[in-house]
Short mmCIF file of C-alpha atoms in Angstrom, two decimals:
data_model
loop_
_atom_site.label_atom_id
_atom_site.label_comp_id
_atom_site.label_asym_id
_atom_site.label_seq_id
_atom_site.Cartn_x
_atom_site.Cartn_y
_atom_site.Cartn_z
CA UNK E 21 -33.73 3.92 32.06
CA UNK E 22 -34.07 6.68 34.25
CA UNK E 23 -32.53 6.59 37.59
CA UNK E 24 -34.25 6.42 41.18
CA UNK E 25 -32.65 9.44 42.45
CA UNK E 26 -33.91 11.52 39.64
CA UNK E 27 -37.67 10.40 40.30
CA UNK E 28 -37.23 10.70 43.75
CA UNK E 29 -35.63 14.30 43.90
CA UNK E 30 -38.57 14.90 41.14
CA UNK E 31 -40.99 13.46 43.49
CA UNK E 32 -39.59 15.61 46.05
CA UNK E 33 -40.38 18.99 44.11
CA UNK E 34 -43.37 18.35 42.87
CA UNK E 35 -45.89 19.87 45.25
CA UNK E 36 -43.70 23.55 45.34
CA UNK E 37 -44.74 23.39 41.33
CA UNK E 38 -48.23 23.48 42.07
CA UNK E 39 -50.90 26.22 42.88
CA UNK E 40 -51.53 26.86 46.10
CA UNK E 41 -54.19 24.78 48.34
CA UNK E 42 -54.04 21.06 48.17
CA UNK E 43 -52.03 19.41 46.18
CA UNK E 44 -52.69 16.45 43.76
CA UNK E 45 -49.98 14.41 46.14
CA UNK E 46 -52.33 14.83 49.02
CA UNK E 47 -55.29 14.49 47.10
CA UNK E 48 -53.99 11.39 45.51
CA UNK E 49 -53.13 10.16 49.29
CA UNK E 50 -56.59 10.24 49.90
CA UNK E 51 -58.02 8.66 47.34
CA UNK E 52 -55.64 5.94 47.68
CA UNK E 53 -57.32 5.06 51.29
CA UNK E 54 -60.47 4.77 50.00
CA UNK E 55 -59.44 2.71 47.27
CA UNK E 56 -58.22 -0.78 46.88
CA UNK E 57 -54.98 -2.20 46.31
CA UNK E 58 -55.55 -3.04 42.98
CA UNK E 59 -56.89 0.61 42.47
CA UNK E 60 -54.16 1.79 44.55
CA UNK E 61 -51.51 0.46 42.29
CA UNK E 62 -52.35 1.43 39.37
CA UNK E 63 -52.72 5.32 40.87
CA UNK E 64 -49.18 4.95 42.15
CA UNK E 65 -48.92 3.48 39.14
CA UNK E 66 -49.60 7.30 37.40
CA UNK E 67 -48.14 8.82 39.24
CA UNK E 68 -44.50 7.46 38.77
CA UNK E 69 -45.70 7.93 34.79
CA UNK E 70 -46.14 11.39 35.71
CA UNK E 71 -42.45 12.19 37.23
CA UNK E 72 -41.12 10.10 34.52
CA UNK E 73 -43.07 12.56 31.81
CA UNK E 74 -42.01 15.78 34.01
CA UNK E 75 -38.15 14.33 34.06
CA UNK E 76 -37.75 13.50 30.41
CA UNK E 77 -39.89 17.29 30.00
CA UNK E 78 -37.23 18.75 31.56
CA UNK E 79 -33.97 16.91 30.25
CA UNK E 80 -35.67 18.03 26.83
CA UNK E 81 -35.29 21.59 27.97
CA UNK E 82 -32.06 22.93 25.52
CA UNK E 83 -31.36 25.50 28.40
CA UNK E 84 -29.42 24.32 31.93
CA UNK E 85 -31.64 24.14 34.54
CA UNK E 86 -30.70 23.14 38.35
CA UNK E 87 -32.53 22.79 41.59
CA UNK E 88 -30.40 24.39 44.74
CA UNK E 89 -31.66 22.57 48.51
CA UNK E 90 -31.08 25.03 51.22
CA UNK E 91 -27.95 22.96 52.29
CA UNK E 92 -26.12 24.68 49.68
CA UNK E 93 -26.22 21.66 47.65
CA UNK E 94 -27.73 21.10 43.90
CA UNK E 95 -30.96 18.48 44.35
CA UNK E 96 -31.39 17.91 40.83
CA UNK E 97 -30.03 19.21 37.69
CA UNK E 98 -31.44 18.63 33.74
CA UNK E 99 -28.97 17.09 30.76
CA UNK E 100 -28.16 20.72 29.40
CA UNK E 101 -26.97 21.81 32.77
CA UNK E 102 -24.56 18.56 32.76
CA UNK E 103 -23.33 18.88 29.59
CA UNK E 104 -22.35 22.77 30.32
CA UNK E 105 -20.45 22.03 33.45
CA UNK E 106 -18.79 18.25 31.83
CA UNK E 107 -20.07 15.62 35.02
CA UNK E 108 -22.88 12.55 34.78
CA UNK E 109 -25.75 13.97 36.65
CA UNK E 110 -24.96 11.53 39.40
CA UNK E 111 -21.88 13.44 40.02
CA UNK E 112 -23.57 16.50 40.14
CA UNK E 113 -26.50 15.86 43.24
CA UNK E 114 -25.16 15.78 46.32
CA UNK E 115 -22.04 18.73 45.59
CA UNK E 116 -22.12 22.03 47.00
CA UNK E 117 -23.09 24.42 44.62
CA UNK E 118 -20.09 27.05 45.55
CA UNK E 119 -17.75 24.08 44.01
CA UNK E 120 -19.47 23.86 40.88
CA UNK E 121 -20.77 27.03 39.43
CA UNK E 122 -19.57 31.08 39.76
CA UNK E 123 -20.55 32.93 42.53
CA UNK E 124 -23.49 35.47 41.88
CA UNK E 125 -22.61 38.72 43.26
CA UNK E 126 -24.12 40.10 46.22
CA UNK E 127 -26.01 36.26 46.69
CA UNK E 128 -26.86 36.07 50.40
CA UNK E 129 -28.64 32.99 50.62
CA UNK E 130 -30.97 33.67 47.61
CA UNK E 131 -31.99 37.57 47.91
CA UNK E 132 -33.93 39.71 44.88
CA UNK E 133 -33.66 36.11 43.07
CA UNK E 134 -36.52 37.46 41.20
CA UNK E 135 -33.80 39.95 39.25
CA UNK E 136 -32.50 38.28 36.11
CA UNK E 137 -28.75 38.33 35.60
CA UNK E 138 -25.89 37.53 33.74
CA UNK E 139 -22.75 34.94 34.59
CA UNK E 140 -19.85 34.36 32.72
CA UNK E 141 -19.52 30.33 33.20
CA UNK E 142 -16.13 28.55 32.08
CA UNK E 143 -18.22 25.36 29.97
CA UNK E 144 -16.35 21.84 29.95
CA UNK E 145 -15.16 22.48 26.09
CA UNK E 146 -12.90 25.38 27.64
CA UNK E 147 -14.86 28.30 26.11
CA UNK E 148 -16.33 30.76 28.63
CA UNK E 149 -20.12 31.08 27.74
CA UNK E 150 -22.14 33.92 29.03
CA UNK E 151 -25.22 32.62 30.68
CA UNK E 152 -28.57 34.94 31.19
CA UNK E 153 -29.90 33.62 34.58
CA UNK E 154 -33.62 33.59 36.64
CA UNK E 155 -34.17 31.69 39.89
CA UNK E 156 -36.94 31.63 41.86
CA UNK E 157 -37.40 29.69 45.63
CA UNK E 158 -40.14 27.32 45.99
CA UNK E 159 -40.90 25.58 49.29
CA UNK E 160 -40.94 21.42 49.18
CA UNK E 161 -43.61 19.22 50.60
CA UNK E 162 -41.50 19.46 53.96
CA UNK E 163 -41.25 23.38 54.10
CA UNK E 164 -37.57 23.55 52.89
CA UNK E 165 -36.79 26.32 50.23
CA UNK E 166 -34.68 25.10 47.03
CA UNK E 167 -33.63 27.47 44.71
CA UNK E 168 -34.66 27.02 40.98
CA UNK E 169 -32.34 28.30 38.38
CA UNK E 170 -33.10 28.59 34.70
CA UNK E 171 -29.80 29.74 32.14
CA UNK E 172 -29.90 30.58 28.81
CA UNK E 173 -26.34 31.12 26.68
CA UNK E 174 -26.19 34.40 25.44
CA UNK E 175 -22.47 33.70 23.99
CA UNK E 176 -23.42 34.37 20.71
CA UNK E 177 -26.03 37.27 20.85
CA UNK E 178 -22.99 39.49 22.82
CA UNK E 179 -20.73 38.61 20.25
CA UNK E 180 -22.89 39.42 17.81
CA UNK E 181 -24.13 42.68 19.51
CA UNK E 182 -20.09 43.25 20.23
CA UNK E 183 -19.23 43.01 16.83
CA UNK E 184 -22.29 45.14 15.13
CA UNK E 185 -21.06 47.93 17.71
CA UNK E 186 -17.29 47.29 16.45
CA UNK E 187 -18.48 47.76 12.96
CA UNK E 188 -20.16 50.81 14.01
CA UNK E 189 -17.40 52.26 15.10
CA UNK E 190 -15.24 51.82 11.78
CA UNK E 191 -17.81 52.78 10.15
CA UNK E 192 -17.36 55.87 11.53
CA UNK E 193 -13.82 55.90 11.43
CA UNK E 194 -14.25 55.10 7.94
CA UNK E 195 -16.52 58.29 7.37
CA UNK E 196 -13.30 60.24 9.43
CA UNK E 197 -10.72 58.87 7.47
CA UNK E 198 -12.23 59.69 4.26
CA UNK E 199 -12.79 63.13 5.66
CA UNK E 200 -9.24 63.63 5.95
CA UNK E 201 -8.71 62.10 3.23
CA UNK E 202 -10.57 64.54 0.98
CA UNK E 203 -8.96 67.86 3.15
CA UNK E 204 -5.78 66.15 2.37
CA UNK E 205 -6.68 65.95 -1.01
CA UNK E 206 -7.18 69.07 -1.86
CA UNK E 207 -4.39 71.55 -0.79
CA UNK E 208 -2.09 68.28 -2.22
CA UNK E 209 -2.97 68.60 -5.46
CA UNK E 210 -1.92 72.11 -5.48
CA UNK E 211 1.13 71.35 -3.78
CA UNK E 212 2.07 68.33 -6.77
CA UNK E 213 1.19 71.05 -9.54
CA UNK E 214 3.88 74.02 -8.51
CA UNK E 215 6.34 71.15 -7.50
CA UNK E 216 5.70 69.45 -11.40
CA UNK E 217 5.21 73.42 -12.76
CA UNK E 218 8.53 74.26 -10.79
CA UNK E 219 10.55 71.16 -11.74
CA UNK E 220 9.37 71.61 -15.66
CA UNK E 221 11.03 75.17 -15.64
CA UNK E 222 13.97 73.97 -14.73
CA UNK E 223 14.62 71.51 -16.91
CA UNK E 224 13.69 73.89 -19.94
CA UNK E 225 15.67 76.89 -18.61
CA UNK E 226 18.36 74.58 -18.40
CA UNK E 227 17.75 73.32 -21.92
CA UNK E 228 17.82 76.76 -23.05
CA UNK E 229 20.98 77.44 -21.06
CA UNK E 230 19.64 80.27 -18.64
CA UNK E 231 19.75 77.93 -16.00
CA UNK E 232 21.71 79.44 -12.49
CA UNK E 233 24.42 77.46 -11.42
CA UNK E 234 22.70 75.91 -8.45
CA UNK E 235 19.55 74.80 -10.42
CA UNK E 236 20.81 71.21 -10.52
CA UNK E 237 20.71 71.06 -6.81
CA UNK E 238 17.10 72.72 -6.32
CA UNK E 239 16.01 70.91 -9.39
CA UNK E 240 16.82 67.56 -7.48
CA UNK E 241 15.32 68.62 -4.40
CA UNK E 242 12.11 69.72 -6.16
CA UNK E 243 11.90 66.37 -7.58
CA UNK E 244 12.71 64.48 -4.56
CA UNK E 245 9.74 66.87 -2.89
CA UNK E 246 7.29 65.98 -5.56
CA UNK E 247 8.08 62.77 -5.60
CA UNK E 248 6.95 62.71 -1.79
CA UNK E 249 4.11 63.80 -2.07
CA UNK E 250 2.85 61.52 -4.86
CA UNK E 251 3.44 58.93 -2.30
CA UNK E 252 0.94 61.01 0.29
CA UNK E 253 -1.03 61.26 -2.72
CA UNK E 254 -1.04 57.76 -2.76
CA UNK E 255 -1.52 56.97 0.85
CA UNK E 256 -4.71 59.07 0.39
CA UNK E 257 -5.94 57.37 -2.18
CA UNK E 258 -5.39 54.01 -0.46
CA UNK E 259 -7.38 55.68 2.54
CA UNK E 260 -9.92 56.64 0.71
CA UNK E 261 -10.75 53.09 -1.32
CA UNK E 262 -10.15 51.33 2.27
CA UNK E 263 -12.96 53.28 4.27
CA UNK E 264 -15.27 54.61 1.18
CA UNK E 265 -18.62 53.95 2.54
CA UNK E 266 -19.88 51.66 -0.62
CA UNK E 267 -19.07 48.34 1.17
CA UNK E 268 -21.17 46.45 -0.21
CA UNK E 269 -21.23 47.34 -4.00
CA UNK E 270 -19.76 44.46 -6.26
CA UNK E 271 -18.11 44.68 -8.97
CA UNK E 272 -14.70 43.10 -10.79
CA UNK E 273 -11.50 43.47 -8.95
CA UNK E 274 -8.11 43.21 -9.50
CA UNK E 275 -6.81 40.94 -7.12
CA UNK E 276 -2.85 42.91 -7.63
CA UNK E 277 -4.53 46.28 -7.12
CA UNK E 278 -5.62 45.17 -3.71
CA UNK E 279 -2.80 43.12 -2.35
CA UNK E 280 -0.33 45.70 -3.44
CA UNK E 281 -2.61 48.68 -1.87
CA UNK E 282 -2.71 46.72 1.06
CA UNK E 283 1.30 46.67 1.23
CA UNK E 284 1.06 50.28 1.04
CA UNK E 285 -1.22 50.47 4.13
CA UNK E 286 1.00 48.77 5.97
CA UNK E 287 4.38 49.03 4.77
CA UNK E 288 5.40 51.30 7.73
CA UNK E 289 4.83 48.75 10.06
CA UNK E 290 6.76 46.19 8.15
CA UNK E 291 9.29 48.13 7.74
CA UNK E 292 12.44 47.45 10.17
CA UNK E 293 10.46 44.22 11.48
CA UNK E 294 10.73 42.03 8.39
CA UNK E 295 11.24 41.69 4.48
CA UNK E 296 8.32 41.14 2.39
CA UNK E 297 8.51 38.43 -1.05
CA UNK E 298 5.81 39.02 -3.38
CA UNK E 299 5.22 35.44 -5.23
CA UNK E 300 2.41 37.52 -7.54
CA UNK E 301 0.96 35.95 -10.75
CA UNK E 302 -1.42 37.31 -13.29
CA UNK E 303 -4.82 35.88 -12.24
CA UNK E 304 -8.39 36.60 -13.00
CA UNK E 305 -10.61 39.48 -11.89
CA UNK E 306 -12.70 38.53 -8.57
CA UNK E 307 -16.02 39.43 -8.27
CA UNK E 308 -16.11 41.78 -4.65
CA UNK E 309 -15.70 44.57 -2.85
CA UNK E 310 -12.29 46.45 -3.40
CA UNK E 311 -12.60 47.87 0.36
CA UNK E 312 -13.64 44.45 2.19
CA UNK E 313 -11.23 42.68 0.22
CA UNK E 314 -8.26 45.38 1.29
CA UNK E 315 -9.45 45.06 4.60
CA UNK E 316 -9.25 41.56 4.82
CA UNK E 317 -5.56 41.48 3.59
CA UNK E 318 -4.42 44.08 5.61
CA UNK E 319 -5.87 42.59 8.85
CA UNK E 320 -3.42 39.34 7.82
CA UNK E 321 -0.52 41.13 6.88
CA UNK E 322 -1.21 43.30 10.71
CA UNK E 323 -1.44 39.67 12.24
CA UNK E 324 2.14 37.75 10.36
CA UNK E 325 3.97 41.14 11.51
CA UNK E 326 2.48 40.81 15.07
CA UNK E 327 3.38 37.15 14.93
CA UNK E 328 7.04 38.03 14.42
CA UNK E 329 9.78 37.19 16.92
CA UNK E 330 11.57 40.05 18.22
CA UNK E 331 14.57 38.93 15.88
CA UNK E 332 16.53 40.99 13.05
CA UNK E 333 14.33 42.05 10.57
CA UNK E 334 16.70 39.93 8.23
CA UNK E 335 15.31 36.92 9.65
CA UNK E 336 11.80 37.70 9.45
CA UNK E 337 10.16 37.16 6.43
CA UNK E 338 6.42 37.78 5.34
CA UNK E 339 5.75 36.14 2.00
CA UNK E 340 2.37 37.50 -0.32
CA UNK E 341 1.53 35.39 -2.79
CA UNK E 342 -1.21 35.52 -5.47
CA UNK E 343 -1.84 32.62 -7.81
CA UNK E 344 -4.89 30.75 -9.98
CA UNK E 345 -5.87 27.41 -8.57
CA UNK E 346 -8.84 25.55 -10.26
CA UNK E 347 -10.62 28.48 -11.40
CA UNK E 348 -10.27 30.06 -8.17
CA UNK E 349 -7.63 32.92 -6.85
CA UNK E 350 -5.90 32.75 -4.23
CA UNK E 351 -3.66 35.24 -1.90
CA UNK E 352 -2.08 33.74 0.53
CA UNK E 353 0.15 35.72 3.17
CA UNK E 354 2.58 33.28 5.69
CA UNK E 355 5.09 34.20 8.00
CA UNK E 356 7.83 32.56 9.56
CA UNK E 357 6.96 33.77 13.37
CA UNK E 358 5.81 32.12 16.50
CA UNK E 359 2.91 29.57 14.69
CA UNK E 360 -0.90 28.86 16.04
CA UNK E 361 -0.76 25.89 18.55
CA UNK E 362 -3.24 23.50 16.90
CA UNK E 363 -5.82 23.92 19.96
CA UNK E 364 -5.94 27.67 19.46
CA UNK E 365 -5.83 26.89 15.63
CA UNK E 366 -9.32 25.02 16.01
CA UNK E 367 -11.00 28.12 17.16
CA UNK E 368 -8.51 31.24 15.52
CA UNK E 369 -12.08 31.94 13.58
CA UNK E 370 -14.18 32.59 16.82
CA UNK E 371 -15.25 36.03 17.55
CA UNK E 372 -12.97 36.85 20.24
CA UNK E 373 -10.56 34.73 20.73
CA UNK E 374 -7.44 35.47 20.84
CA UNK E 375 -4.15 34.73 22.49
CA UNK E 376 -2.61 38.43 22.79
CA UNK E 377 -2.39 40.17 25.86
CA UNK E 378 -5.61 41.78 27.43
CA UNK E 379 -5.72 45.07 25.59
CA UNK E 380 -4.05 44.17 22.66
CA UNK E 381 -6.94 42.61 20.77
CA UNK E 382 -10.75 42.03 21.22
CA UNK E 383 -10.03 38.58 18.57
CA UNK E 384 -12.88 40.00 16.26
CA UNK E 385 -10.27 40.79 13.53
CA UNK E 386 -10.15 37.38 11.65
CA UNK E 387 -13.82 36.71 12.65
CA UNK E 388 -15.24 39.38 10.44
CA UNK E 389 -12.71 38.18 7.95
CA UNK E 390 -14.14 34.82 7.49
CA UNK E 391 -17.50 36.45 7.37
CA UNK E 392 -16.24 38.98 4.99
CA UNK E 393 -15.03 36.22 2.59
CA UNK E 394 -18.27 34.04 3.20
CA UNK E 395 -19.96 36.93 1.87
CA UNK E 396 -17.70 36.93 -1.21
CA UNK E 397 -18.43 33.18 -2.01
CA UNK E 398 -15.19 31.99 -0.97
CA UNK E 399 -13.09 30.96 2.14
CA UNK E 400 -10.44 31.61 4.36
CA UNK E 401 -7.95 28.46 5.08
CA UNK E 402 -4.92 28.33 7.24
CA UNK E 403 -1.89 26.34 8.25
CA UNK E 404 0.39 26.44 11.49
CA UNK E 405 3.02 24.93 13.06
CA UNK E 406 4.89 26.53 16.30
CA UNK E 407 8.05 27.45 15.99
CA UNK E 408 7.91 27.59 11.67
CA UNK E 409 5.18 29.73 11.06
CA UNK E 410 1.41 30.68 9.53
CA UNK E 411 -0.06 30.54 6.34
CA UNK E 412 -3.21 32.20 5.83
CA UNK E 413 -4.82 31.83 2.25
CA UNK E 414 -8.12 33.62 1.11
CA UNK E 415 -9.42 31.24 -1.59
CA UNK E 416 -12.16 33.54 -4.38
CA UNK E 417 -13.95 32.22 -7.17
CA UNK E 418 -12.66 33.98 -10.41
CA UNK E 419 -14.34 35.77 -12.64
CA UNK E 420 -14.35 35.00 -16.16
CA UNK E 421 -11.95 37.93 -17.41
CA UNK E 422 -8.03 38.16 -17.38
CA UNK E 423 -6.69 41.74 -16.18
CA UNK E 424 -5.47 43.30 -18.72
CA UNK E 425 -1.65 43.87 -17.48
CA UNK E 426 1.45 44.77 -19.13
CA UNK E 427 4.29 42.66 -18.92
CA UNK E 428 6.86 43.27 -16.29
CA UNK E 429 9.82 44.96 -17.40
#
């Protein structure tokens, strides 16, 4: 049943909705005197069907609407506009509005009201929600102003439009990286053949027994130089398969290939922070993209070393695992750091949110994850206690071939 103080307050704003001239209160008024009772009830009669209609009309609005008096105080407010700030409606009328919402900037009693704008509004479930905003001041049937304010939530268009302009930008990083990558490349590759060309020679002068005295020594040094830069050879390659452009090309992957490339990328910050166990099986071939996939595991392996106490690296441990569960692969990376409380476990998937520092972390990172994995068919699941640690497991359909591996030795 709808309350007396919402009619009334409806009642009350009524005529300011209207075109100018006389309005269908007045007009009703009148009729009403020339009219009898019986005609005169059923009029009033309409008319309370009318502000019922208009109040259930505008509880059915999705977006918060309020009605400001010139007192400073709200005069009516819709369902959406209670359910964003967490109070019965009843508790709403009557409070100042300074008490209940954020101030607008430069908001003098109402001036350029006309101007849309944007508030950032902290909603009863805890999340701030960014709110687009139009009022507009209408005069009541007693020549007070009131300020009407409409709100839409633009939460998720601005994360959306945040994230398309963070994937922009490593896109282009991507398209510098592989750059490099390629000058790196090149010059390398000459570098690797004289070391290999040098170290050869060597070895057969010394077969041959024309071999100086000190060619051990340089022989050993060559080899520890070309073995160096294979590994930059390596890193390049990595770089290059990370930020390729070809996101979005499918095809069979090995599941090893990219947790073990993603080790790589990371390995030098890992190093002197933690040891890393590798719990790797032979599983199927995914279906995916090598890049995303790499990307994906790298972010988690960035997030367990972040989530690491400041501790001997001894004590630290970051654990990859890759194994076949009912038909499915999965590579799961824990830690044993701080843990995810479980109310920041309920949204770790939200586009930013996060509970590093300001600066450290726009909380997009496991976001685009989960969407990354969506993508892929599969899913993203995690586990957390404080204090023990977090275990983050990326869960892919298989494909229907084995990789061909050799045995370990």
């Amino acid at each position: 049943m709808r309350s007396r103080r919402s009619s009334r307050s409806l009642e009350t704003l009524r005529p300011p909705c209207m075109a100018s001239g006389t309005s269908p209160k007045k007009k009703a008024n009148s009729s009403l005197l020339r009219l009898g009772p019986r005609s005169a009830g059923r009029s009033e009669q309409k008319l309370a069907d009318a502000s019922n209609f208009l109040c259930d009309v505008i509880d059915a609005v999705p977006d918060p609407i309020s009605v400001e008096g010139d007192d400073g105080k709200y005069v009516m407010v819709n369902r959406s506009f209670a359910e964003l700030v967490g109070h019965a409606r009843d508790e709403i009328v009557g409070c100042d509005v300074a008490s209940m919402r954020p101030a607008v900037p430069g908001d003098g009693r109402w001036p350029d009201v006309s101007d849309e704008h944007e508030i950032t509004w902290p909603a009863a479930d805890g999340l701030m929600r960014s709110l687009s905003e139009k009022r507009a001041v209408l005069a009541d049937r007693k020549g007070h102003n009131v300020l009407v304010s409409v709100m839409r939530d633009v939460t998720e268009r601005k994360r959306y439009e945040a994230q398309l302009a963070l994937t922009e930008r490593l896109a282009s990083l991507g398209t510098l990286a592989a750059g490099i990558a390629h000058e790196i490349n090149n010059p390398l590759s000459y570098v690797i053949g004289n070391l290999a060309f040098a170290v050869d020679t060597l070895a057969s002068d010394r077969a041959c027994g024309d071999a100086a005295p000190q060619s051990s020594e340089i022989r050993n040094a060559l080899s520890e130089a070309l073995e160096g830069a294979r590994r930059i050879a390596g890193i390049v390659r990595d770089v290059k398969m990370f930020s390729r452009a070809d996101r979005e090309t499918l095809k069979l992957v090995d599941p090893t290939s990219v947790v073990e490339a993603s080790l790589r990328m990371v390995q030098s910050n890992i190093e002197g922070r933690a040891r890393v166990v590798r719990e790797i099986s032979e599983v199927p071939r995914v279906l995916g993209n090598e890049a995303r996939l790499s990307q994906v595991i790298v972010n988690l392996l960035m997030n367990a070393v972040q989530a690491l106490p400041d501790r001997p690296a001894a004590e630290n441990q970051i654990t990859v695992a890759l194994r076949c569960e009912h038909r499915a692969v999965v590579m799961e990376v824990r830690d044993n750091g701080a843990g995810i409380s479980e109310e920041s476990l309920r949204h770790v998937f939200d586009p930013f949110f996060t509970t590093k520092p300001v600066g450290e972390g726009m909380g997009l990172g496991l976001s685009i994850c989960n969407s990354i994995i969506n993508a892929h068919g599969g899913r993203i699941d995690v586990d957390s206690t404080v204090g023990i640690g977090t275990a983050f497991r990326v869960i892919l359909p298989a494909a229907s071939h084995l990789v061909n591996r050799p045995p370990s030795p």
